[in-house]
PDB file of C-alpha atoms in Angstrom:
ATOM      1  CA  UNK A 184     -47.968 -17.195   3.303  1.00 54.00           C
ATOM      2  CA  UNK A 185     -47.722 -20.930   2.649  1.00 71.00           C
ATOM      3  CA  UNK A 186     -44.581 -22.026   0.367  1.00 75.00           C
ATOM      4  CA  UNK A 187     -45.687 -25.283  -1.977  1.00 78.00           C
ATOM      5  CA  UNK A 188     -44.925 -28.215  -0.997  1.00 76.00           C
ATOM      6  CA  UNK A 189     -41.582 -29.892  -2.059  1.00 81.00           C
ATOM      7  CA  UNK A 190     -40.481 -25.633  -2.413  1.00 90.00           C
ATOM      8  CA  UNK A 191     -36.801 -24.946  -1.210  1.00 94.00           C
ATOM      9  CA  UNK A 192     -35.277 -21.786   0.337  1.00 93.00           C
ATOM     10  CA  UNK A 193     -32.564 -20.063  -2.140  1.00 95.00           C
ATOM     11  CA  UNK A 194     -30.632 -17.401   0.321  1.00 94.00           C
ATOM     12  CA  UNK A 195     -28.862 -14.485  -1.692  1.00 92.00           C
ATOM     13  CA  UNK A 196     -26.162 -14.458   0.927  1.00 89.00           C
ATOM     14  CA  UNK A 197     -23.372 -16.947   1.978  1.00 88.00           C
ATOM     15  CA  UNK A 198     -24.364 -16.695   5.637  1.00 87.00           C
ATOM     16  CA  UNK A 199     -28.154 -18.133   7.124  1.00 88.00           C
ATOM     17  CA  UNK A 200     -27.704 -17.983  10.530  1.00 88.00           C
ATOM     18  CA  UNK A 201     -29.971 -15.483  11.046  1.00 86.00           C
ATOM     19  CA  UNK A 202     -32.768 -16.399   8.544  1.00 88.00           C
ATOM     20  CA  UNK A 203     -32.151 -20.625  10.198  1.00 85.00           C
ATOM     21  CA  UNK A 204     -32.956 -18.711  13.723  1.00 85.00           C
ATOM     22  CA  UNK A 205     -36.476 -18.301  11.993  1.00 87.00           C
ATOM     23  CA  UNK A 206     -38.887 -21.046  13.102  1.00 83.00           C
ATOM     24  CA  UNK A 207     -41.637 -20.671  10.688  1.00 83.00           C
ATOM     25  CA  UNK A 208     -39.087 -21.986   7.807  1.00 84.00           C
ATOM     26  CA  UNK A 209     -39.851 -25.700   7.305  1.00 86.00           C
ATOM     27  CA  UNK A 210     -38.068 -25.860   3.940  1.00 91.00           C
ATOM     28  CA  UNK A 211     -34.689 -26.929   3.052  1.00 93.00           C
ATOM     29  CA  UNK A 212     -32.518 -23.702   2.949  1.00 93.00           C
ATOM     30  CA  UNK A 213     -29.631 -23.205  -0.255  1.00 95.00           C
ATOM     31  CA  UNK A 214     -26.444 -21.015   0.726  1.00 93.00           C
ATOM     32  CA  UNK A 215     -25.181 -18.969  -1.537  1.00 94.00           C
ATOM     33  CA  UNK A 216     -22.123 -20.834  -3.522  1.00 94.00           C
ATOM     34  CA  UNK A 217     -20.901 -18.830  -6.096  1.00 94.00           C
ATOM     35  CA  UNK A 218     -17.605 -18.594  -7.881  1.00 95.00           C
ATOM     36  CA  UNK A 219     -17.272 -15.165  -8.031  1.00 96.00           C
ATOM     37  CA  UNK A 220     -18.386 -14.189  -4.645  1.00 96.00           C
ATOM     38  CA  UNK A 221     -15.673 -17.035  -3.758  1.00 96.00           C
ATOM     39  CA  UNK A 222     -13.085 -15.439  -5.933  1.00 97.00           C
ATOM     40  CA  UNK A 223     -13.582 -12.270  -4.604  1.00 97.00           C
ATOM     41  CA  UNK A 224     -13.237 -12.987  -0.909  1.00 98.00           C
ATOM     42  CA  UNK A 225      -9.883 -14.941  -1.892  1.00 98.00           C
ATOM     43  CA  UNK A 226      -8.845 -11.342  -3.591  1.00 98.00           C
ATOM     44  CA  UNK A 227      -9.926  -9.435  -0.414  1.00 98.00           C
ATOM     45  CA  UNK A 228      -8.387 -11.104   2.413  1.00 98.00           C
ATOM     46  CA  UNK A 229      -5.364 -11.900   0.291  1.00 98.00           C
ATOM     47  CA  UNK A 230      -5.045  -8.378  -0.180  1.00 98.00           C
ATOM     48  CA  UNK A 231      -4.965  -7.225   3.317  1.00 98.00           C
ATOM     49  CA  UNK A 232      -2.270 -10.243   3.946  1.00 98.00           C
ATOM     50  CA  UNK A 233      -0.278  -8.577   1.639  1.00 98.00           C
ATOM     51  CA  UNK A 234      -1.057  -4.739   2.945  1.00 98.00           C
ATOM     52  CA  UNK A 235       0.347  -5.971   6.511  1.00 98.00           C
ATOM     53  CA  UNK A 236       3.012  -7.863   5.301  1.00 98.00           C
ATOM     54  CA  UNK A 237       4.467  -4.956   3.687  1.00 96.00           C
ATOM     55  CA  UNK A 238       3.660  -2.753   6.053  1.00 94.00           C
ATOM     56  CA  UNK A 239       2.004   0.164   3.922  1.00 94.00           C
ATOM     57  CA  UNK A 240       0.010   1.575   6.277  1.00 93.00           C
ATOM     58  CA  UNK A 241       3.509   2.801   7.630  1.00 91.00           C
ATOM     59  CA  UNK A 242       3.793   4.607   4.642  1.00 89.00           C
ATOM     60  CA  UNK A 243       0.827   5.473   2.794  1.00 89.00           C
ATOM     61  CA  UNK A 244      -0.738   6.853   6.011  1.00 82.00           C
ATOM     62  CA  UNK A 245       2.329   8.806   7.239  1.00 78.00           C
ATOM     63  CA  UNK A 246       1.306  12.314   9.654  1.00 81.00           C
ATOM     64  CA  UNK A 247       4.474  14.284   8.703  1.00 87.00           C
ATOM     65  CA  UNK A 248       7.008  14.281   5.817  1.00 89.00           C
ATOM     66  CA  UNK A 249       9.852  12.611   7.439  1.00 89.00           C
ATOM     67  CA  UNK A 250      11.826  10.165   4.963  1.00 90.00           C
ATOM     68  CA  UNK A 251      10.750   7.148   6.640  1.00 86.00           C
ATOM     69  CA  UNK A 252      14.551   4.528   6.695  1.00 86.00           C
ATOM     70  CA  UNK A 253      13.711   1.036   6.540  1.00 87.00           C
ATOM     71  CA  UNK A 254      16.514  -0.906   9.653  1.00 88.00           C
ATOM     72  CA  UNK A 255      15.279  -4.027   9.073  1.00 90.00           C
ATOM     73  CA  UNK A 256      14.789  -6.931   6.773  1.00 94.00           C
ATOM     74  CA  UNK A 257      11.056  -7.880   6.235  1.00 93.00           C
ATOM     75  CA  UNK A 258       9.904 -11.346   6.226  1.00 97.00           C
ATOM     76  CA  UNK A 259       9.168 -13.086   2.860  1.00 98.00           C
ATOM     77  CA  UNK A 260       6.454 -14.641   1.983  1.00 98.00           C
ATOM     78  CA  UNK A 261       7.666 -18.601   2.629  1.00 98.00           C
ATOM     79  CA  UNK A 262       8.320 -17.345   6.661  1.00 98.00           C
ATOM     80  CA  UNK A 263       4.815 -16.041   7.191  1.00 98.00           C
ATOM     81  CA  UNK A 264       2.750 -18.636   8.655  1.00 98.00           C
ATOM     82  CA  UNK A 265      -1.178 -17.633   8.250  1.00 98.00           C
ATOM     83  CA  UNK A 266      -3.584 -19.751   9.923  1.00 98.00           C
ATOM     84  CA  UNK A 267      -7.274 -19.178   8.352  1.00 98.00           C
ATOM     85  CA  UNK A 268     -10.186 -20.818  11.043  1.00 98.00           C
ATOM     86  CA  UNK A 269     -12.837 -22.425   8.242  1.00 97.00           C
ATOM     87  CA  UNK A 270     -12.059 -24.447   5.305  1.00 96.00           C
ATOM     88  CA  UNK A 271     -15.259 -24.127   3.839  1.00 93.00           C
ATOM     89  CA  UNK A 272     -15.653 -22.995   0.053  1.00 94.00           C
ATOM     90  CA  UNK A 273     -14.310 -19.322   0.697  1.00 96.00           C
ATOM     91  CA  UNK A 274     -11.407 -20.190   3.419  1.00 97.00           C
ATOM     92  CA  UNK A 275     -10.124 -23.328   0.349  1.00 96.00           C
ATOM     93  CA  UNK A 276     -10.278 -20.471  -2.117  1.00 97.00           C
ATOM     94  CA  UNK A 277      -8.185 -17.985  -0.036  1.00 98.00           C
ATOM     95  CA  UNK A 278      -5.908 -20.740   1.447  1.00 97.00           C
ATOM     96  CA  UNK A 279      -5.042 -21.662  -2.233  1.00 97.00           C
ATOM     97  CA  UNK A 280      -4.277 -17.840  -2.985  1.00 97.00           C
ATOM     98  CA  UNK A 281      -2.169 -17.171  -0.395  1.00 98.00           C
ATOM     99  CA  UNK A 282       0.104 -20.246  -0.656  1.00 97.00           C
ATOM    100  CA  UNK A 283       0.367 -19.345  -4.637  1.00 97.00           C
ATOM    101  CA  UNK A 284       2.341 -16.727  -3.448  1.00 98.00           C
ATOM    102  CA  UNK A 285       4.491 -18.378  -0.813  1.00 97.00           C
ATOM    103  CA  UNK A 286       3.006 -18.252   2.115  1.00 98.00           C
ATOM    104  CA  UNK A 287       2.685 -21.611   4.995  1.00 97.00           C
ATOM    105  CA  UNK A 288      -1.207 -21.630   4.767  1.00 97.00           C
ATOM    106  CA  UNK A 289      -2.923 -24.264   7.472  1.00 97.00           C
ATOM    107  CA  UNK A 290      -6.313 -24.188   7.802  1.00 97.00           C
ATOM    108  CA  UNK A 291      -9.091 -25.198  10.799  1.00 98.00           C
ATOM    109  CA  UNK A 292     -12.101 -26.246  10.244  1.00 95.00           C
ATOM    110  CA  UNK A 293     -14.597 -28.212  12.286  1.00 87.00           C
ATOM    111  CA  UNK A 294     -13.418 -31.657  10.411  1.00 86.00           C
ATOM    112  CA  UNK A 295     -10.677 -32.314   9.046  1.00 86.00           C
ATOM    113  CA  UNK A 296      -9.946 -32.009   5.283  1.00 90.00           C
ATOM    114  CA  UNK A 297      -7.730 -33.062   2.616  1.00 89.00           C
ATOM    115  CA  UNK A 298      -6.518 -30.189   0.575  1.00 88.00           C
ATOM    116  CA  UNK A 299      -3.609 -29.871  -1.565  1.00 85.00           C
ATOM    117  CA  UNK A 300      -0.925 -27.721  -0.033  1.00 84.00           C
ATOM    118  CA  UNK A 301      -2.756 -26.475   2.827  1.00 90.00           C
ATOM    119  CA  UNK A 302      -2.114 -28.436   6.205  1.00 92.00           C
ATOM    120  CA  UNK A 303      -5.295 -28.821   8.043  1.00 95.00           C
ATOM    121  CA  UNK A 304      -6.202 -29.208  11.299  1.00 96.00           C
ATOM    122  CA  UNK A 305      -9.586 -30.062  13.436  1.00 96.00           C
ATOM    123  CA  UNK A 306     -10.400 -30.154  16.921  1.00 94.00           C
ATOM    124  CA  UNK A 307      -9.584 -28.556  20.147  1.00 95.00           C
ATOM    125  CA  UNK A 308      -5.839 -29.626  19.932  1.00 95.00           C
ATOM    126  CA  UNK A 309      -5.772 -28.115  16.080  1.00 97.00           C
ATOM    127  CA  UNK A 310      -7.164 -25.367  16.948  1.00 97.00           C
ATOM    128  CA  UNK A 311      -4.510 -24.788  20.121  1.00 97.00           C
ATOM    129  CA  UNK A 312      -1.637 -25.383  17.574  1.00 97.00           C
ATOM    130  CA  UNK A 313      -2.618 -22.873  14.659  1.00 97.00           C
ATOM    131  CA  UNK A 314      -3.329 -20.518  17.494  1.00 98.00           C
ATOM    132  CA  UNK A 315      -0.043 -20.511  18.531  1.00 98.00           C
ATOM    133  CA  UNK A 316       2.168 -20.451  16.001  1.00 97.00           C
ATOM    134  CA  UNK A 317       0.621 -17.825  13.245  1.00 98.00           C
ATOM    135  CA  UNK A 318       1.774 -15.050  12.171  1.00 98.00           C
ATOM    136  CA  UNK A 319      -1.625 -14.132  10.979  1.00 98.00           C
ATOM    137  CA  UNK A 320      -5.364 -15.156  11.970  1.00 98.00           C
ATOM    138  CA  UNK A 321      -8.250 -15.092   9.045  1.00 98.00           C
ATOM    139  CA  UNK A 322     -11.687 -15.564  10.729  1.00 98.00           C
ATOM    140  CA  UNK A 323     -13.703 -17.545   7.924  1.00 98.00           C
ATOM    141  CA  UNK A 324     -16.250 -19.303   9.855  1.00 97.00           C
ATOM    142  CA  UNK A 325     -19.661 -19.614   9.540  1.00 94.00           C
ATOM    143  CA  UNK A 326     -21.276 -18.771  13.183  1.00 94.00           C
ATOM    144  CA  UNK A 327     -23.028 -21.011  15.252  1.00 93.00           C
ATOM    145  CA  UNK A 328     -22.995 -22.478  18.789  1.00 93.00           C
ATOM    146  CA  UNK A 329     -19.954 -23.618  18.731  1.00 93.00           C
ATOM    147  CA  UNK A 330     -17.852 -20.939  16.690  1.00 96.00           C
ATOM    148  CA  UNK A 331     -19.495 -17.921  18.747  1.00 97.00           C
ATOM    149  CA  UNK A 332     -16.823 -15.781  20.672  1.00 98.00           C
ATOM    150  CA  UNK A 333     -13.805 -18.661  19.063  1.00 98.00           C
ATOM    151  CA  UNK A 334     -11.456 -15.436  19.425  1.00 98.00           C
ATOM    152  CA  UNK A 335     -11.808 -14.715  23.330  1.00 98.00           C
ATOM    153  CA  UNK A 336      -9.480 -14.453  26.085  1.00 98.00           C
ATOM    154  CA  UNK A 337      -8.565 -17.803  26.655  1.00 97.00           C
ATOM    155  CA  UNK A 338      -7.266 -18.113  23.006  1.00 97.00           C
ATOM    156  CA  UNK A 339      -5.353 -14.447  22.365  1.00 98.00           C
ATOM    157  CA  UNK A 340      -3.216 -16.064  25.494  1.00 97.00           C
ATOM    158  CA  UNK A 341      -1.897 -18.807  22.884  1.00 98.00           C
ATOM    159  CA  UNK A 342      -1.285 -16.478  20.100  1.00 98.00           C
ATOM    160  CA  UNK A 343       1.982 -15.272  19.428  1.00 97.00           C
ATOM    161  CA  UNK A 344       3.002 -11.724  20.241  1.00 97.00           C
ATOM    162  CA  UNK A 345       1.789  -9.205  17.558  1.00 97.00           C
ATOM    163  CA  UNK A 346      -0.326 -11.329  15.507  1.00 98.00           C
ATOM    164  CA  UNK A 347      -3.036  -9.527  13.103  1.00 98.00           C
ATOM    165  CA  UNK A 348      -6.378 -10.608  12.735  1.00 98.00           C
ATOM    166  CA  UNK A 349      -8.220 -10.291   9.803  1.00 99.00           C
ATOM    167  CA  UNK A 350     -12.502 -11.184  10.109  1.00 98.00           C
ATOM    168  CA  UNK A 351     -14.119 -11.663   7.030  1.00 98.00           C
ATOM    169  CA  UNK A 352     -16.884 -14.315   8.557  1.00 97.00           C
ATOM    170  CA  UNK A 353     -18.959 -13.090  11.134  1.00 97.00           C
ATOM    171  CA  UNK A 354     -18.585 -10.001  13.246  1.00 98.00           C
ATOM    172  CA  UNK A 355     -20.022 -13.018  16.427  1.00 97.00           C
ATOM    173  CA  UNK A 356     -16.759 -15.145  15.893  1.00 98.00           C
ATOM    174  CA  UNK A 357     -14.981 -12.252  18.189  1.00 98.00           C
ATOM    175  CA  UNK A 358     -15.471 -11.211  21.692  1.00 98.00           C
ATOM    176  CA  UNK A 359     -15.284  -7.626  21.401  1.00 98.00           C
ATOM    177  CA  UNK A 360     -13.949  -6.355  24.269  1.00 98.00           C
ATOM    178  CA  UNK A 361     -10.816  -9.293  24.332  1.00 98.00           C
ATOM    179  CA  UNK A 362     -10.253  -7.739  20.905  1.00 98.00           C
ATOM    180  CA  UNK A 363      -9.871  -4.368  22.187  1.00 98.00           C
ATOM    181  CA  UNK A 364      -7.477  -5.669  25.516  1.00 98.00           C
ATOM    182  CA  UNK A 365      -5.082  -7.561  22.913  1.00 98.00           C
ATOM    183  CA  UNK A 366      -4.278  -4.502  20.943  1.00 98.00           C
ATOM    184  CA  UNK A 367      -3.439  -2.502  24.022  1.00 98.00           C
ATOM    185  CA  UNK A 368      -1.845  -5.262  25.415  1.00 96.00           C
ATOM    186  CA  UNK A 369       0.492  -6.000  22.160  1.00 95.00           C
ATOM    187  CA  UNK A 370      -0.884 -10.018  21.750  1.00 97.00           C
ATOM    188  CA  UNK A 371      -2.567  -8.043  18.674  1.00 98.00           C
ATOM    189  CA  UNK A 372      -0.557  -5.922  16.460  1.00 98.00           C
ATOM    190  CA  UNK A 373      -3.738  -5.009  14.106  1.00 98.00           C
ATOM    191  CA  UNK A 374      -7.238  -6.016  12.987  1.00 98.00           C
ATOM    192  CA  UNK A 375      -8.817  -5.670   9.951  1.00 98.00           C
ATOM    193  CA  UNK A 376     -12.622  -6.502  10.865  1.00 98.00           C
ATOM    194  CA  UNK A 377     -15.372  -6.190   7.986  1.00 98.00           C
ATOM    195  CA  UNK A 378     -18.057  -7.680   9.769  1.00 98.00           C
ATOM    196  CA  UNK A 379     -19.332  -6.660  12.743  1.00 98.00           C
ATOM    197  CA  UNK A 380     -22.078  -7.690  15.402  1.00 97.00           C
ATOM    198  CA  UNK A 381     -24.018  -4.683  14.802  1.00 96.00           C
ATOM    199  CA  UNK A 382     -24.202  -3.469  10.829  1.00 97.00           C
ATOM    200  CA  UNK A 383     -23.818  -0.917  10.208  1.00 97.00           C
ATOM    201  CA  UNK A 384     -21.195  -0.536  12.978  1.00 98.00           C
ATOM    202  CA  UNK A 385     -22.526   2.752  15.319  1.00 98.00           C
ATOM    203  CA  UNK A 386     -20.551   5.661  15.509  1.00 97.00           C
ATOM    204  CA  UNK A 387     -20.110   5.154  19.028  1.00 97.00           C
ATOM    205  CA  UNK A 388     -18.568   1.837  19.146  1.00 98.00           C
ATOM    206  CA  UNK A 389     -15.241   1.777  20.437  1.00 97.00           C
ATOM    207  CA  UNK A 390     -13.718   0.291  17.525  1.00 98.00           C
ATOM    208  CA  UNK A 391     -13.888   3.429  14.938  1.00 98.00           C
ATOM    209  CA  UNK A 392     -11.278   5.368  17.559  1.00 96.00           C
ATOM    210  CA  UNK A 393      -9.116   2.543  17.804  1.00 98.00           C
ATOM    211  CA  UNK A 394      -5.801   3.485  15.933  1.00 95.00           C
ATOM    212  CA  UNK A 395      -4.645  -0.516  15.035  1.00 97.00           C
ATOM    213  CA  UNK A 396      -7.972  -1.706  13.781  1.00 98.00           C
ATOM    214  CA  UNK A 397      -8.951  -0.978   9.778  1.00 98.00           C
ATOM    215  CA  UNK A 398     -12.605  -1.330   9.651  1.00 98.00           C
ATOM    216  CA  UNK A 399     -14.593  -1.833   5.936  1.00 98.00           C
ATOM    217  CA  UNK A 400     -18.116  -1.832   6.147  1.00 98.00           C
ATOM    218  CA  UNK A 401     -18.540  -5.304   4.642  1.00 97.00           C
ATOM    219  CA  UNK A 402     -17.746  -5.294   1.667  1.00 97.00           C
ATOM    220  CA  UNK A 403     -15.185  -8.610   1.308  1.00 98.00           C
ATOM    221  CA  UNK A 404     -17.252 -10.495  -0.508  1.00 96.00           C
ATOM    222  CA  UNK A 405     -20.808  -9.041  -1.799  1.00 94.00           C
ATOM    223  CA  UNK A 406     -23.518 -10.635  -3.655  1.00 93.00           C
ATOM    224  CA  UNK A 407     -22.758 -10.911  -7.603  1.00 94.00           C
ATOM    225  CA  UNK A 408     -26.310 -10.428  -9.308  1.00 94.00           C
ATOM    226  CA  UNK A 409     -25.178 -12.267 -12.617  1.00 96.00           C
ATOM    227  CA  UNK A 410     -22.934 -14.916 -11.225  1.00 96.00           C
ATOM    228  CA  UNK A 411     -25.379 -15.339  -8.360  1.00 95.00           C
ATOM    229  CA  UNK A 412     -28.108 -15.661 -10.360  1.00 96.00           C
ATOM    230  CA  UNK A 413     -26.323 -18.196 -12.244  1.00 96.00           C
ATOM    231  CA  UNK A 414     -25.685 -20.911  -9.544  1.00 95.00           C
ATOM    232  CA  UNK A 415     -29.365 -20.342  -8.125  1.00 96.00           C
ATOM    233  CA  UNK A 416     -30.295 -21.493 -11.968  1.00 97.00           C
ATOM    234  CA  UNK A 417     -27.515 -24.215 -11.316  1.00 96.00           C
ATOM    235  CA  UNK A 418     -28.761 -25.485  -8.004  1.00 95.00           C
ATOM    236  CA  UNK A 419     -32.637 -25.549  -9.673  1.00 96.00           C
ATOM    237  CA  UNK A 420     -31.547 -28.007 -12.604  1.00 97.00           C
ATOM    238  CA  UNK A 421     -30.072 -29.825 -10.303  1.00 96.00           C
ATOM    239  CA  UNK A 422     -32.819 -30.348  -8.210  1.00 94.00           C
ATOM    240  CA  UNK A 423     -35.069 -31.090 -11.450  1.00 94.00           C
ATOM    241  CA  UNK A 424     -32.806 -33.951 -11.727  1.00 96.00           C
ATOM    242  CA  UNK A 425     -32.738 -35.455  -8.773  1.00 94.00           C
ATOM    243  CA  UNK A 426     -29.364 -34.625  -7.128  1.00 96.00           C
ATOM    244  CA  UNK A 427     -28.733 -32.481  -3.775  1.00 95.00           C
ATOM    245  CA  UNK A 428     -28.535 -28.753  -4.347  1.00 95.00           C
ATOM    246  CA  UNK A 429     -24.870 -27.354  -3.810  1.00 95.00           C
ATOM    247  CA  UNK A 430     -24.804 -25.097  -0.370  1.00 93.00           C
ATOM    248  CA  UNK A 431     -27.901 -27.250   1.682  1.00 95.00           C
ATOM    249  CA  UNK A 432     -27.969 -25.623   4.922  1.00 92.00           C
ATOM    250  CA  UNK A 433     -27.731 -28.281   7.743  1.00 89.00           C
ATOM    251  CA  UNK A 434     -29.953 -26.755  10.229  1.00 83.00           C
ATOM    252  CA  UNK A 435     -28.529 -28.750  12.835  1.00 81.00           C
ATOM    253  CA  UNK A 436     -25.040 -27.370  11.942  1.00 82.00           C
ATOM    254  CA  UNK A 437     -26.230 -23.946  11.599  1.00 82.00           C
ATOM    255  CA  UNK A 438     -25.176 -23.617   8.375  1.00 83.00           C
TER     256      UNK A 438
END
């Protein structure tokens, strides 16, 4: 059916890639930006930093009943370097987490941005360097052309040895396979992947057998119904006045 003229799109979700592959939609789409969703994305991946930095799984998934002796000193929090790939609403909110606890946060994102506390990088040369040098690799990009497959090959070759990836964004910002050939190879210590190409993820798919990847069925960061509702409200008074809703897709951009 025919929307009104003048009529804009509100999406329920922080990712439109797949509803800005639609044609038919001539409006102007509006992303989901909401405080809670953001809050709770920061809380998730933040979390998951802190599982792997203190190594529970060791513990808290142990097979036998041996008394487990600790030989070495773990890292604090101000020698972890963790490199998050998008600096968009939800990768500022977790950056800002994470370094209120310590850690060197730097950030990529496709231009660069000026952020208190957080070092941040662009291009192909930024990207290189916060590839290299991480300890660990949050995936909170929004996918399009040029984001598709970012974790591939080429660029587990630059990563330290052991790194763990965490994807919040987009199960399309991986190549699969390279995923799978890092953690055997020991370029990847561990993933923790709640997104996934395929949702939800087949029973099949070689990740579920994998002993070194945690997969949650995407549940980082779901839709709020009350604090959702509440910036869609925001974004319409907005528009009665005059002034650019907050979250307009650039269709161009992808997102």
């Amino acid at each position: 059916s025919e929307f009104p003229e003048n009529s804009y799109i509100f999406s329920t979700y922080a990712g439109v890639e797949k509803t800005l592959l639609n044609k038919t939609i001539k409006q102007p789409l509006v992303r989901l930006i909401d405080s809670e969703m953001t809050e709770c994305m920061a809380e998730w991946c933040t979390a998951h930093i802190m599982r792997y930095h203190l190594d529970i799984d060791k513990f808290i998934k142990r097979k036998s009943k041996e008394w487990l002796s600790i030989t070495k000193e773990r890292p604090l929090a101000y020698q972890v370097s963790i490199g998050i790939l998008g600096l968009g609403v939800l990768g500022q909110a977790t950056a800002s987490k994470l370094g209120k606890l310590g850690f060197k946060v730097r950030g990529w994102s496709r231009s660069e941005k000026k952020l208190s506390g957080v070092i941040s990088l662009s291009g192909e040369k930024g990207l290189n360097e916060i590839l290299k040098s991480s300890d660990y690799i949050i995936l909170l990009l929004p996918l399009t052309n040029k984001t598709r497959e970012i974790i591939n090959k080429r660029s587990i070759k630059l990563l330290k040895n052991g790194v763990k990836l965490i994807n919040a964004g987009r199960g399309g910002l991986i190549e699969e396979a390279s995923i799978i050939n890092g953690l055997d190879n020991g370029k990847l210590s561990a993933c923790t992947l709640d997104v996934f190409n395929q949702e939800p993820l087949p029973s099949s798919h070689p990740f579920w057998n994998h002993e070194k990847i945690t997969i949650t069925p995407h549940i980082s960061a779901p839709t709020r119904l009350r604090s959702s509702v509440k910036s869609i409200i925001e974004n319409i008074k907005r528009l009665q006045k005059g002034k650019t809703p907050i979250g307009l897709a650039d269709k161009q951009r992808s997102y």
